[in-house]
N, CA, C and O atoms as a printed pandas DataFrame, in Angstrom:
     atom_number atom_name residue_name chain_id  residue_number  x_coord  y_coord  z_coord
0              1         N          MET        A               1  -44.742  -20.292   26.366
1              2        CA          MET        A               1  -45.098  -21.675   26.128
2              3         C          MET        A               1  -46.496  -21.921   26.700
3              4         O          MET        A               1  -46.822  -21.448   27.788
4              5         N          THR        A               2  -47.305  -22.657   25.965
5              6        CA          THR        A               2  -48.662  -22.965   26.397
6              7         C          THR        A               2  -48.666  -24.245   27.221
7              8         O          THR        A               2  -48.040  -25.242   26.861
8              9         N          GLN        A               3  -49.375  -24.193   28.319
9             10        CA          GLN        A               3  -49.488  -25.386   29.155
10            11         C          GLN        A               3  -50.404  -26.387   28.469
11            12         O          GLN        A               3  -51.470  -26.004   27.989
12            13         N          GLY        A               4  -50.023  -27.652   28.407
13            14        CA          GLY        A               4  -50.807  -28.677   27.736
14            15         C          GLY        A               4  -51.930  -29.208   28.605
15            16         O          GLY        A               4  -51.936  -29.036   29.824
16            17         N          LEU        A               5  -52.862  -29.846   27.959
17            18        CA          LEU        A               5  -53.971  -30.500   28.664
18            19         C          LEU        A               5  -53.583  -31.940   28.964
19            20         O          LEU        A               5  -52.881  -32.579   28.181
20            21         N          ALA        A               6  -54.035  -32.435   30.080
21            22        CA          ALA        A               6  -53.769  -33.824   30.447
22            23         C          ALA        A               6  -55.084  -34.532   30.681
23            24         O          ALA        A               6  -56.017  -33.960   31.243
24            25         N          ALA        A               7  -55.156  -35.766   30.252
25            26        CA          ALA        A               7  -56.358  -36.586   30.447
26            27         C          ALA        A               7  -55.955  -38.051   30.476
27            28         O          ALA        A               7  -54.924  -38.435   29.925
28            29         N          ASP        A               8  -56.774  -38.855   31.120
29            30        CA          ASP        A               8  -56.547  -40.305   31.096
30            31         C          ASP        A               8  -56.883  -40.868   29.719
31            32         O          ASP        A               8  -56.231  -41.791   29.231
32            33         N          VAL        A               9  -57.920  -40.291   29.101
33            34        CA          VAL        A               9  -58.424  -40.785   27.820
34            35         C          VAL        A               9  -58.799  -39.600   26.944
35            36         O          VAL        A               9  -59.351  -38.610   27.426
36            37         N          ILE        A              10  -58.499  -39.705   25.661
37            38        CA          ILE        A              10  -58.951  -38.706   24.695
38            39         C          ILE        A              10  -59.944  -39.387   23.764
39            40         O          ILE        A              10  -59.641  -40.420   23.168
40            41         N          VAL        A              11  -61.128  -38.802   23.643
41            42        CA          VAL        A              11  -62.156  -39.307   22.731
42            43         C          VAL        A              11  -62.234  -38.323   21.570
43            44         O          VAL        A              11  -62.439  -37.126   21.770
44            45         N          VAL        A              12  -62.071  -38.834   20.369
45            46        CA          VAL        A              12  -62.139  -37.983   19.182
46            47         C          VAL        A              12  -63.531  -38.110   18.580
47            48         O          VAL        A              12  -63.929  -39.178   18.116
48            49         N          GLY        A              13  -64.265  -36.997   18.595
49            50        CA          GLY        A              13  -65.626  -36.980   18.065
50            51         C          GLY        A              13  -66.643  -36.953   19.187
51            52         O          GLY        A              13  -66.612  -37.792   20.087
52            53         N          ALA        A              14  -67.554  -35.974   19.128
53            54        CA          ALA        A              14  -68.573  -35.830   20.164
54            55         C          ALA        A              14  -69.951  -36.182   19.642
55            56         O          ALA        A              14  -70.955  -35.655   20.123
56            57         N          GLY        A              15  -70.004  -37.069   18.660
57            58        CA          GLY        A              15  -71.292  -37.564   18.197
58            59         C          GLY        A              15  -71.870  -38.536   19.206
59            60         O          GLY        A              15  -71.374  -38.626   20.329
60            61         N          ILE        A              16  -72.890  -39.253   18.833
61            62        CA          ILE        A              16  -73.578  -40.142   19.773
62            63         C          ILE        A              16  -72.650  -41.211   20.344
63            64         O          ILE        A              16  -72.731  -41.523   21.532
64            65         N          ILE        A              17  -71.784  -41.768   19.531
65            66        CA          ILE        A              17  -70.876  -42.812   20.023
66            67         C          ILE        A              17  -69.774  -42.205   20.884
67            68         O          ILE        A              17  -69.505  -42.699   21.979
68            69         N          GLY        A              18  -69.131  -41.134   20.403
69            70        CA          GLY        A              18  -68.084  -40.487   21.191
70            71         C          GLY        A              18  -68.601  -39.971   22.522
71            72         O          GLY        A              18  -67.949  -40.131   23.554
72            73         N          ALA        A              19  -69.780  -39.349   22.496
73            74        CA          ALA        A              19  -70.364  -38.822   23.736
74            75         C          ALA        A              19  -70.694  -39.954   24.708
75            76         O          ALA        A              19  -70.466  -39.825   25.911
76            77         N          ALA        A              20  -71.227  -41.058   24.194
77            78        CA          ALA        A              20  -71.558  -42.195   25.056
78            79         C          ALA        A              20  -70.295  -42.801   25.661
79            80         O          ALA        A              20  -70.276  -43.162   26.838
80            81         N          CYS        A              21  -69.239  -42.911   24.854
81            82        CA          CYS        A              21  -67.979  -43.440   25.371
82            83         C          CYS        A              21  -67.398  -42.517   26.440
83            84         O          CYS        A              21  -66.958  -42.974   27.494
84            85         N          ALA        A              22  -67.401  -41.215   26.157
85            86        CA          ALA        A              22  -66.869  -40.250   27.116
86            87         C          ALA        A              22  -67.640  -40.297   28.431
87            88         O          ALA        A              22  -67.046  -40.255   29.508
88            89         N          GLN        A              23  -68.956  -40.384   28.339
89            90        CA          GLN        A              23  -69.778  -40.444   29.550
90            91         C          GLN        A              23  -69.472  -41.699   30.358
91            92         O          GLN        A              23  -69.323  -41.635   31.578
92            93         N          ALA        A              24  -69.379  -42.829   29.683
93            94        CA          ALA        A              24  -69.115  -44.088   30.389
94            95         C          ALA        A              24  -67.742  -44.068   31.057
95            96         O          ALA        A              24  -67.592  -44.532   32.188
96            97         N          LEU        A              25  -66.748  -43.533   30.363
97            98        CA          LEU        A              25  -65.404  -43.458   30.935
98            99         C          LEU        A              25  -65.366  -42.498   32.128
99           100         O          LEU        A              25  -64.751  -42.803   33.150
100          101         N          ALA        A              26  -66.016  -41.349   32.000
101          102        CA          ALA        A              26  -66.046  -40.374   33.096
102          103         C          ALA        A              26  -66.752  -40.949   34.321
103          104         O          ALA        A              26  -66.337  -40.709   35.455
104          105         N          ARG        A              27  -67.807  -41.697   34.090
105          106        CA          ARG        A              27  -68.524  -42.317   35.218
106          107         C          ARG        A              27  -67.669  -43.353   35.930
107          108         O          ARG        A              27  -67.923  -43.688   37.087
108          109         N          ARG        A              28  -66.657  -43.857   35.238
109          110        CA          ARG        A              28  -65.742  -44.815   35.855
110          111         C          ARG        A              28  -64.568  -44.109   36.542
111          112         O          ARG        A              28  -63.635  -44.753   37.022
112          113         N          GLY        A              29  -64.632  -42.782   36.579
113          114        CA          GLY        A              29  -63.631  -42.020   37.300
114          115         C          GLY        A              29  -62.439  -41.550   36.481
115          116         O          GLY        A              29  -61.491  -40.997   37.037
116          117         N          LEU        A              30  -62.471  -41.761   35.169
117          118        CA          LEU        A              30  -61.363  -41.319   34.326
118          119         C          LEU        A              30  -61.534  -39.852   33.944
119          120         O          LEU        A              30  -62.653  -39.354   33.816
120          121         N          ASP        A              31  -60.408  -39.173   33.765
121          122        CA          ASP        A              31  -60.415  -37.801   33.283
122          123         C          ASP        A              31  -60.461  -37.885   31.758
123          124         O          ASP        A              31  -59.519  -38.376   31.136
124          125         N          VAL        A              32  -61.542  -37.412   31.157
125          126        CA          VAL        A              32  -61.782  -37.584   29.726
126          127         C          VAL        A              32  -61.723  -36.236   29.018
127          128         O          VAL        A              32  -62.314  -35.256   29.472
128          129         N          LEU        A              33  -61.009  -36.200   27.909
129          130        CA          LEU        A              33  -60.957  -35.029   27.049
130          131         C          LEU        A              33  -61.629  -35.410   25.729
131          132         O          LEU        A              33  -61.232  -36.380   25.083
132          133         N          VAL        A              34  -62.647  -34.643   25.331
133          134        CA          VAL        A              34  -63.355  -34.900   24.075
134          135         C          VAL        A              34  -62.923  -33.843   23.062
135          136         O          VAL        A              34  -63.040  -32.645   23.319
136          137         N          LEU        A              35  -62.428  -34.288   21.919
137          138        CA          LEU        A              35  -62.038  -33.396   20.835
138          139         C          LEU        A              35  -63.055  -33.530   19.711
139          140         O          LEU        A              35  -63.361  -34.635   19.263
140          141         N          ASP        A              36  -63.570  -32.399   19.265
141          142        CA          ASP        A              36  -64.572  -32.430   18.205
142          143         C          ASP        A              36  -64.443  -31.160   17.363
143          144         O          ASP        A              36  -64.173  -30.084   17.898
144          145         N          ALA        A              37  -64.633  -31.281   16.072
145          146        CA          ALA        A              37  -64.513  -30.133   15.170
146          147         C          ALA        A              37  -65.698  -29.181   15.304
147          148         O          ALA        A              37  -65.619  -28.032   14.870
148          149         N          GLY        A              38  -66.787  -29.645   15.897
149          150        CA          GLY        A              38  -67.962  -28.794   16.045
150          151         C          GLY        A              38  -68.763  -28.638   14.772
151          152         O          GLY        A              38  -69.621  -27.761   14.670
152          153         N          LEU        A              39  -68.485  -29.484   13.807
153          154        CA          LEU        A              39  -69.212  -29.450   12.535
154          155         C          LEU        A              39  -70.277  -30.526   12.522
155          156         O          LEU        A              39  -70.110  -31.557   13.173
156          157         N          PRO        A              40  -71.375  -30.316   11.796
157          158        CA          PRO        A              40  -72.367  -31.384   11.698
158          159         C          PRO        A              40  -71.733  -32.636   11.088
159          160         O          PRO        A              40  -71.055  -32.572   10.063
160          161         N          GLY        A              41  -71.963  -33.748   11.727
161          162        CA          GLY        A              41  -71.407  -35.015   11.253
162          163         C          GLY        A              41  -72.493  -36.050   11.083
163          164         O          GLY        A              41  -73.656  -35.711   10.861
164          165         N          ALA        A              42  -72.124  -37.296   11.185
165          166        CA          ALA        A              42  -73.074  -38.382   10.967
166          167         C          ALA        A              42  -74.238  -38.321   11.945
167          168         O          ALA        A              42  -75.382  -38.542   11.548
168          169         N          THR        A              43  -73.971  -38.026   13.216
169          170        CA          THR        A              43  -75.046  -37.981   14.196
170          171         C          THR        A              43  -76.026  -36.851   13.883
171          172         O          THR        A              43  -77.239  -37.031   13.993
172          173         N          ALA        A              44  -75.506  -35.697   13.497
173          174        CA          ALA        A              44  -76.373  -34.551   13.205
174          175         C          ALA        A              44  -77.183  -34.757   11.928
175          176         O          ALA        A              44  -78.285  -34.225   11.796
176          177         N          ALA        A              45  -76.642  -35.520   11.003
177          178        CA          ALA        A              45  -77.296  -35.689    9.703
178          179         C          ALA        A              45  -78.171  -36.933    9.634
179          180         O          ALA        A              45  -78.921  -37.100    8.673
180          181         N          GLY        A              46  -78.093  -37.791   10.612
181          182        CA          GLY        A              46  -78.808  -39.058   10.523
182          183         C          GLY        A              46  -79.728  -39.293   11.692
183          184         O          GLY        A              46  -79.938  -38.422   12.536
184          185         N          MET        A              47  -80.260  -40.469   11.720
185          186        CA          MET        A              47  -81.158  -40.862   12.797
186          187         C          MET        A              47  -80.555  -42.094   13.457
187          188         O          MET        A              47  -80.486  -43.159   12.843
188          189         N          GLY        A              48  -80.126  -41.957   14.684
189          190        CA          GLY        A              48  -79.622  -43.109   15.403
190          191         C          GLY        A              48  -80.802  -43.870   15.996
191          192         O          GLY        A              48  -81.694  -43.265   16.591
192          193         N          HIS        A              49  -80.814  -45.159   15.844
193          194        CA          HIS        A              49  -81.907  -45.926   16.427
194          195         C          HIS        A              49  -81.437  -47.326   16.776
195          196         O          HIS        A              49  -80.455  -47.829   16.231
196          197         N          LEU        A              50  -82.155  -47.934   17.688
197          198        CA          LEU        A              50  -81.875  -49.304   18.104
198          199         C          LEU        A              50  -82.875  -50.237   17.452
199          200         O          LEU        A              50  -84.062  -49.929   17.348
200          201         N          LEU        A              51  -82.390  -51.353   17.026
201          202        CA          LEU        A              51  -83.253  -52.361   16.428
202          203         C          LEU        A              51  -83.348  -53.557   17.354
203          204         O          LEU        A              51  -82.353  -53.963   17.954
204          205         N          VAL        A              52  -84.517  -54.112   17.473
205          206        CA          VAL        A              52  -84.672  -55.368   18.196
206          207         C          VAL        A              52  -84.628  -56.462   17.139
207          208         O          VAL        A              52  -85.530  -56.581   16.310
208          209         N          LEU        A              53  -83.566  -57.257   17.184
209          210        CA          LEU        A              53  -83.359  -58.318   16.211
210          211         C          LEU        A              53  -83.492  -59.667   16.892
211          212         O          LEU        A              53  -83.091  -59.844   18.043
212          213         N          ASP        A              54  -84.058  -60.607   16.166
213          214        CA          ASP        A              54  -84.267  -61.919   16.785
214          215         C          ASP        A              54  -83.862  -63.066   15.870
215          216         O          ASP        A              54  -84.522  -64.105   15.850
216          217         N          ASP        A              55  -82.786  -62.888   15.115
217          218        CA          ASP        A              55  -82.318  -63.976   14.252
218          219         C          ASP        A              55  -81.854  -65.177   15.057
219          220         O          ASP        A              55  -81.915  -66.312   14.585
220          221         N          ASN        A              56  -81.385  -64.922   16.287
221          222        CA          ASN        A              56  -80.991  -66.023   17.172
222          223         C          ASN        A              56  -81.141  -65.530   18.614
223          224         O          ASN        A              56  -81.234  -64.323   18.840
224          225         N          PRO        A              57  -81.165  -66.425   19.575
225          226        CA          PRO        A              57  -81.385  -66.020   20.970
226          227         C          PRO        A              57  -80.347  -65.035   21.504
227          228         O          PRO        A              57  -80.697  -64.138   22.271
228          229         N          ALA        A              58  -79.081  -65.180   21.116
229          230        CA          ALA        A              58  -78.049  -64.261   21.607
230          231         C          ALA        A              58  -78.273  -62.851   21.073
231          232         O          ALA        A              58  -78.104  -61.870   21.797
232          233         N          GLU        A              59  -78.655  -62.757   19.803
233          234        CA          GLU        A              59  -78.919  -61.446   19.207
234          235         C          GLU        A              59  -80.125  -60.780   19.872
235          236         O          GLU        A              59  -80.102  -59.577   20.131
236          237         N          LEU        A              60  -81.160  -61.540   20.145
237          238        CA          LEU        A              60  -82.333  -61.002   20.819
238          239         C          LEU        A              60  -81.977  -60.528   22.229
239          240         O          LEU        A              60  -82.416  -59.460   22.655
240          241         N          ALA        A              61  -81.189  -61.312   22.943
241          242        CA          ALA        A              61  -80.791  -60.927   24.303
242          243         C          ALA        A              61  -79.978  -59.634   24.292
243          244         O          ALA        A              61  -80.187  -58.768   25.141
244          245         N          LEU        A              62  -79.057  -59.494   23.341
245          246        CA          LEU        A              62  -78.267  -58.268   23.244
246          247         C          LEU        A              62  -79.152  -57.079   22.869
247          248         O          LEU        A              62  -78.982  -55.983   23.405
248          249         N          SER        A              63  -80.091  -57.292   21.956
249          250        CA          SER        A              63  -81.024  -56.227   21.571
250          251         C          SER        A              63  -81.847  -55.769   22.765
251          252         O          SER        A              63  -82.025  -54.570   22.979
252          253         N          GLN        A              64  -82.346  -56.718   23.537
253          254        CA          GLN        A              64  -83.153  -56.384   24.709
254          255         C          GLN        A              64  -82.320  -55.609   25.729
255          256         O          GLN        A              64  -82.794  -54.626   26.297
256          257         N          TYR        A              65  -81.094  -56.043   25.960
257          258        CA          TYR        A              65  -80.218  -55.372   26.917
258          259         C          TYR        A              65  -79.936  -53.940   26.458
259          260         O          TYR        A              65  -80.034  -53.001   27.249
260          261         N          SER        A              66  -79.586  -53.775   25.181
261          262        CA          SER        A              66  -79.271  -52.451   24.648
262          263         C          SER        A              66  -80.461  -51.513   24.737
263          264         O          SER        A              66  -80.322  -50.357   25.136
264          265         N          LEU        A              67  -81.618  -52.008   24.369
265          266        CA          LEU        A              67  -82.823  -51.187   24.419
266          267         C          LEU        A              67  -83.121  -50.733   25.848
267          268         O          LEU        A              67  -83.476  -49.576   26.070
268          269         N          GLN        A              68  -82.980  -51.631   26.804
269          270        CA          GLN        A              68  -83.233  -51.268   28.194
270          271         C          GLN        A              68  -82.209  -50.259   28.704
271          272         O          GLN        A              68  -82.560  -49.337   29.440
272          273         N          ARG        A              69  -80.945  -50.428   28.317
273          274        CA          ARG        A              69  -79.905  -49.462   28.733
274          275         C          ARG        A              69  -80.239  -48.069   28.223
275          276         O          ARG        A              69  -80.113  -47.098   28.969
276          277         N          TRP        A              70  -80.666  -47.949   26.957
277          278        CA          TRP        A              70  -81.006  -46.631   26.416
278          279         C          TRP        A              70  -82.233  -46.061   27.106
279          280         O          TRP        A              70  -82.303  -44.853   27.330
280          281         N          ARG        A              71  -83.187  -46.888   27.443
281          282        CA          ARG        A              71  -84.364  -46.390   28.179
282          283         C          ARG        A              71  -83.948  -45.876   29.556
283          284         O          ARG        A              71  -84.482  -44.875   30.033
284          285         N          ASP        A              72  -83.001  -46.555   30.190
285          286        CA          ASP        A              72  -82.508  -46.104   31.496
286          287         C          ASP        A              72  -81.774  -44.773   31.352
287          288         O          ASP        A              72  -81.972  -43.866   32.159
288          289         N          ILE        A              73  -80.934  -44.654   30.336
289          290        CA          ILE        A              73  -80.181  -43.416   30.098
290          291         C          ILE        A              73  -81.128  -42.267   29.767
291          292         O          ILE        A              73  -80.905  -41.137   30.200
292          293         N          ALA        A              74  -82.168  -42.544   29.015
293          294        CA          ALA        A              74  -83.101  -41.493   28.571
294          295         C          ALA        A              74  -83.734  -40.759   29.748
295          296         O          ALA        A              74  -84.051  -39.575   29.638
296          297         N          ARG        A              75  -83.920  -41.438   30.855
297          298        CA          ARG        A              75  -84.511  -40.795   32.044
298          299         C          ARG        A              75  -83.659  -39.650   32.572
299          300         O          ARG        A              75  -84.171  -38.727   33.206
300          301         N          ASN        A              76  -82.358  -39.712   32.311
301          302        CA          ASN        A              76  -81.434  -38.704   32.824
302          303         C          ASN        A              76  -81.000  -37.686   31.778
303          304         O          ASN        A              76  -80.152  -36.840   32.060
304          305         N          LEU        A              77  -81.559  -37.749   30.588
305          306        CA          LEU        A              77  -81.193  -36.800   29.538
306          307         C          LEU        A              77  -81.898  -35.472   29.759
307          308         O          LEU        A              77  -82.988  -35.435   30.331
308          309         N          PRO        A              78  -81.286  -34.380   29.310
309          310        CA          PRO        A              78  -81.943  -33.075   29.438
310          311         C          PRO        A              78  -83.257  -33.045   28.664
311          312         O          PRO        A              78  -83.437  -33.777   27.691
312          313         N          GLU        A              79  -84.164  -32.193   29.109
313          314        CA          GLU        A              79  -85.482  -32.114   28.485
314          315         C          GLU        A              79  -85.395  -31.784   26.996
315          316         O          GLU        A              79  -86.219  -32.250   26.210
316          317         N          GLY        A              80  -84.406  -30.986   26.603
317          318        CA          GLY        A              80  -84.274  -30.583   25.210
318          319         C          GLY        A              80  -83.689  -31.653   24.297
319          320         O          GLY        A              80  -83.597  -31.451   23.086
320          321         N          CYS        A              81  -83.296  -32.777   24.860
321          322        CA          CYS        A              81  -82.708  -33.840   24.050
322          323         C          CYS        A              81  -83.770  -34.427   23.124
323          324         O          CYS        A              81  -84.938  -34.544   23.494
324          325         N          ALA        A              82  -83.355  -34.785   21.940
325          326        CA          ALA        A              82  -84.305  -35.259   20.933
326          327         C          ALA        A              82  -84.589  -36.758   21.041
327          328         O          ALA        A              82  -84.967  -37.385   20.051
328          329         N          TYR        A              83  -84.412  -37.336   22.223
329          330        CA          TYR        A              83  -84.679  -38.772   22.378
330          331         C          TYR        A              83  -86.172  -39.047   22.327
331          332         O          TYR        A              83  -86.964  -38.335   22.944
332          333         N          ARG        A              84  -86.546  -40.060   21.605
333          334        CA          ARG        A              84  -87.932  -40.525   21.638
334          335         C          ARG        A              84  -87.939  -42.013   21.316
335          336         O          ARG        A              84  -87.058  -42.522   20.624
336          337         N          SER        A              85  -88.925  -42.676   21.820
337          338        CA          SER        A              85  -89.064  -44.117   21.607
338          339         C          SER        A              85  -90.244  -44.348   20.678
339          340         O          SER        A              85  -91.380  -43.994   20.994
340          341         N          ASN        A              86  -89.962  -44.939   19.542
341          342        CA          ASN        A              86  -91.023  -45.266   18.598
342          343         C          ASN        A              86  -90.582  -46.446   17.745
343          344         O          ASN        A              86  -89.391  -46.750   17.672
344          345         N          GLY        A              87  -91.499  -47.086   17.125
345          346        CA          GLY        A              87  -91.189  -48.236   16.281
346          347         C          GLY        A              87  -90.878  -47.809   14.858
347          348         O          GLY        A              87  -91.405  -46.809   14.372
348          349         N          THR        A              88  -90.023  -48.568   14.196
349          350        CA          THR        A              88  -89.682  -48.321   12.809
350          351         C          THR        A              88  -89.656  -49.662   12.086
351          352         O          THR        A              88  -88.675  -50.400   12.186
352          353         N          PRO        A              89  -90.716  -49.981   11.365
353          354        CA          PRO        A              89  -90.699  -51.260   10.649
354          355         C          PRO        A              89  -89.744  -51.205    9.465
355          356         O          PRO        A              89  -89.520  -50.147    8.878
356          357         N          GLY        A              90  -89.194  -52.347    9.128
357          358        CA          GLY        A              90  -88.309  -52.437    7.971
358          359         C          GLY        A              90  -88.630  -53.671    7.164
359          360         O          GLY        A              90  -89.051  -54.691    7.710
360          361         N          TRP        A              91  -88.434  -53.580    5.885
361          362        CA          TRP        A              91  -88.719  -54.701    5.001
362          363         C          TRP        A              91  -87.550  -54.949    4.077
363          364         O          TRP        A              91  -86.870  -54.005    3.675
364          365         N          PRO        A              92  -87.299  -56.216    3.726
365          366        CA          PRO        A              92  -86.241  -56.525    2.762
366          367         C          PRO        A              92  -86.728  -56.194    1.355
367          368         O          PRO        A              92  -87.920  -55.968    1.144
368          369         N          PRO        A              93  -85.801  -56.167    0.386
369          370        CA          PRO        A              93  -86.206  -55.844   -0.991
370          371         C          PRO        A              93  -87.296  -56.765   -1.530
371          372         O          PRO        A              93  -88.165  -56.325   -2.283
372          373         N          THR        A              94  -87.253  -58.039   -1.151
373          374        CA          THR        A              94  -88.262  -58.984   -1.624
374          375         C          THR        A              94  -89.059  -59.482   -0.431
375          376         O          THR        A              94  -88.616  -60.377    0.289
376          377         N          LEU        A              95  -90.217  -58.911   -0.227
377          378        CA          LEU        A              95  -91.041  -59.235    0.935
378          379         C          LEU        A              95  -91.445  -60.708    0.965
379          380         O          LEU        A              95  -91.650  -61.265    2.043
380          381         N          LYS        A              96  -91.563  -61.348   -0.201
381          382        CA          LYS        A              96  -91.963  -62.754   -0.249
382          383         C          LYS        A              96  -90.990  -63.655    0.498
383          384         O          LYS        A              96  -91.385  -64.701    1.014
384          385         N          LYS        A              97  -89.725  -63.262    0.559
385          386        CA          LYS        A              97  -88.707  -64.088    1.205
386          387         C          LYS        A              97  -88.622  -63.872    2.706
387          388         O          LYS        A              97  -87.836  -64.532    3.387
388          389         N          TRP        A              98  -89.415  -62.962    3.222
389          390        CA          TRP        A              98  -89.280  -62.596    4.633
390          391         C          TRP        A              98  -90.496  -63.014    5.431
391          392         O          TRP        A              98  -91.592  -62.512    5.178
392          393         N          PRO        A              99  -90.342  -63.909    6.380
393          394        CA          PRO        A              99  -91.495  -64.370    7.177
394          395         C          PRO        A              99  -91.780  -63.489    8.391
395          396         O          PRO        A              99  -92.513  -63.909    9.286
396          397         N          TRP        A             100  -91.212  -62.262    8.448
397          398        CA          TRP        A             100  -91.294  -61.424    9.643
398          399         C          TRP        A             100  -92.680  -61.267   10.233
399          400         O          TRP        A             100  -92.835  -61.476   11.436
400          401         N          PRO        A             101  -93.692  -60.913    9.470
401          402        CA          PRO        A             101  -94.983  -60.694   10.130
402          403         C          PRO        A             101  -95.458  -61.893   10.941
403          404         O          PRO        A             101  -96.165  -61.728   11.935
404          405         N          ASN        A             102  -95.081  -63.080   10.531
405          406        CA          ASN        A             102  -95.553  -64.280   11.226
406          407         C          ASN        A             102  -94.610  -64.748   12.329
407          408         O          ASN        A             102  -95.055  -65.332   13.317
408          409         N          THR        A             103  -93.299  -64.494   12.169
409          410        CA          THR        A             103  -92.346  -65.033   13.135
410          411         C          THR        A             103  -91.785  -64.009   14.103
411          412         O          THR        A             103  -91.653  -64.306   15.291
412          413         N          SER        A             104  -91.452  -62.822   13.641
413          414        CA          SER        A             104  -90.793  -61.846   14.503
414          415         C          SER        A             104  -91.751  -60.949   15.265
415          416         O          SER        A             104  -91.422  -60.496   16.362
416          417         N          MET        A             105  -92.906  -60.685   14.722
417          418        CA          MET        A             105  -93.832  -59.746   15.368
418          419         C          MET        A             105  -94.151  -60.138   16.805
419          420         O          MET        A             105  -94.084  -59.276   17.681
420          421         N          PRO        A             106  -94.492  -61.380   17.093
421          422        CA          PRO        A             106  -94.810  -61.720   18.494
422          423         C          PRO        A             106  -93.613  -61.535   19.429
423          424         O          PRO        A             106  -93.801  -61.235   20.608
424          425         N          THR        A             107  -92.396  -61.707   18.930
425          426        CA          THR        A             107  -91.214  -61.561   19.763
426          427         C          THR        A             107  -90.806  -60.116   19.918
427          428         O          THR        A             107  -90.502  -59.672   21.025
428          429         N          CYS        A             108  -90.795  -59.364   18.812
429          430        CA          CYS        A             108  -90.251  -57.993   18.820
430          431         C          CYS        A             108  -91.240  -56.936   19.286
431          432         O          CYS        A             108  -90.832  -55.950   19.899
432          433         N          ALA        A             109  -92.512  -57.111   19.015
433          434        CA          ALA        A             109  -93.508  -56.069   19.354
434          435         C          ALA        A             109  -93.469  -55.674   20.826
435          436         O          ALA        A             109  -93.505  -54.479   21.117
436          437         N          PRO        A             110  -93.399  -56.603   21.762
437          438        CA          PRO        A             110  -93.355  -56.202   23.174
438          439         C          PRO        A             110  -92.075  -55.467   23.565
439          440         O          PRO        A             110  -92.029  -54.817   24.610
440          441         N          MET        A             111  -91.041  -55.564   22.741
441          442        CA          MET        A             111  -89.753  -54.917   23.043
442          443         C          MET        A             111  -89.778  -53.433   22.718
443          444         O          MET        A             111  -88.922  -52.684   23.191
444          445         N          GLY        A             112  -90.731  -53.001   21.928
445          446        CA          GLY        A             112  -90.806  -51.587   21.569
446          447         C          GLY        A             112  -90.129  -51.321   20.284
447          448         O          GLY        A             112  -90.095  -50.178   19.828
């Protein structure tokens, strides 16, 4: 008979979200077991990024908090990690309907 594994929490998937959840739980003292197929998934095939959004004050505050948390985490990542901070502009299908250059740029640009 094979002895089973025991953990406080099981996280399924070791992509960016699963890994972040596992790390946060482990830092809180929980015994975490991460199960992953080891196949390229959404994280390996895509680009995870944070957006600074300012449609309303609560959204901007959450964006600022999230961005700062990732900057704090990035300091402790291994050198080989592919983390980098850069801007990525986005436009809606009809640029005429979007006042972003005039309204969002002064708010979002300093956020990175």
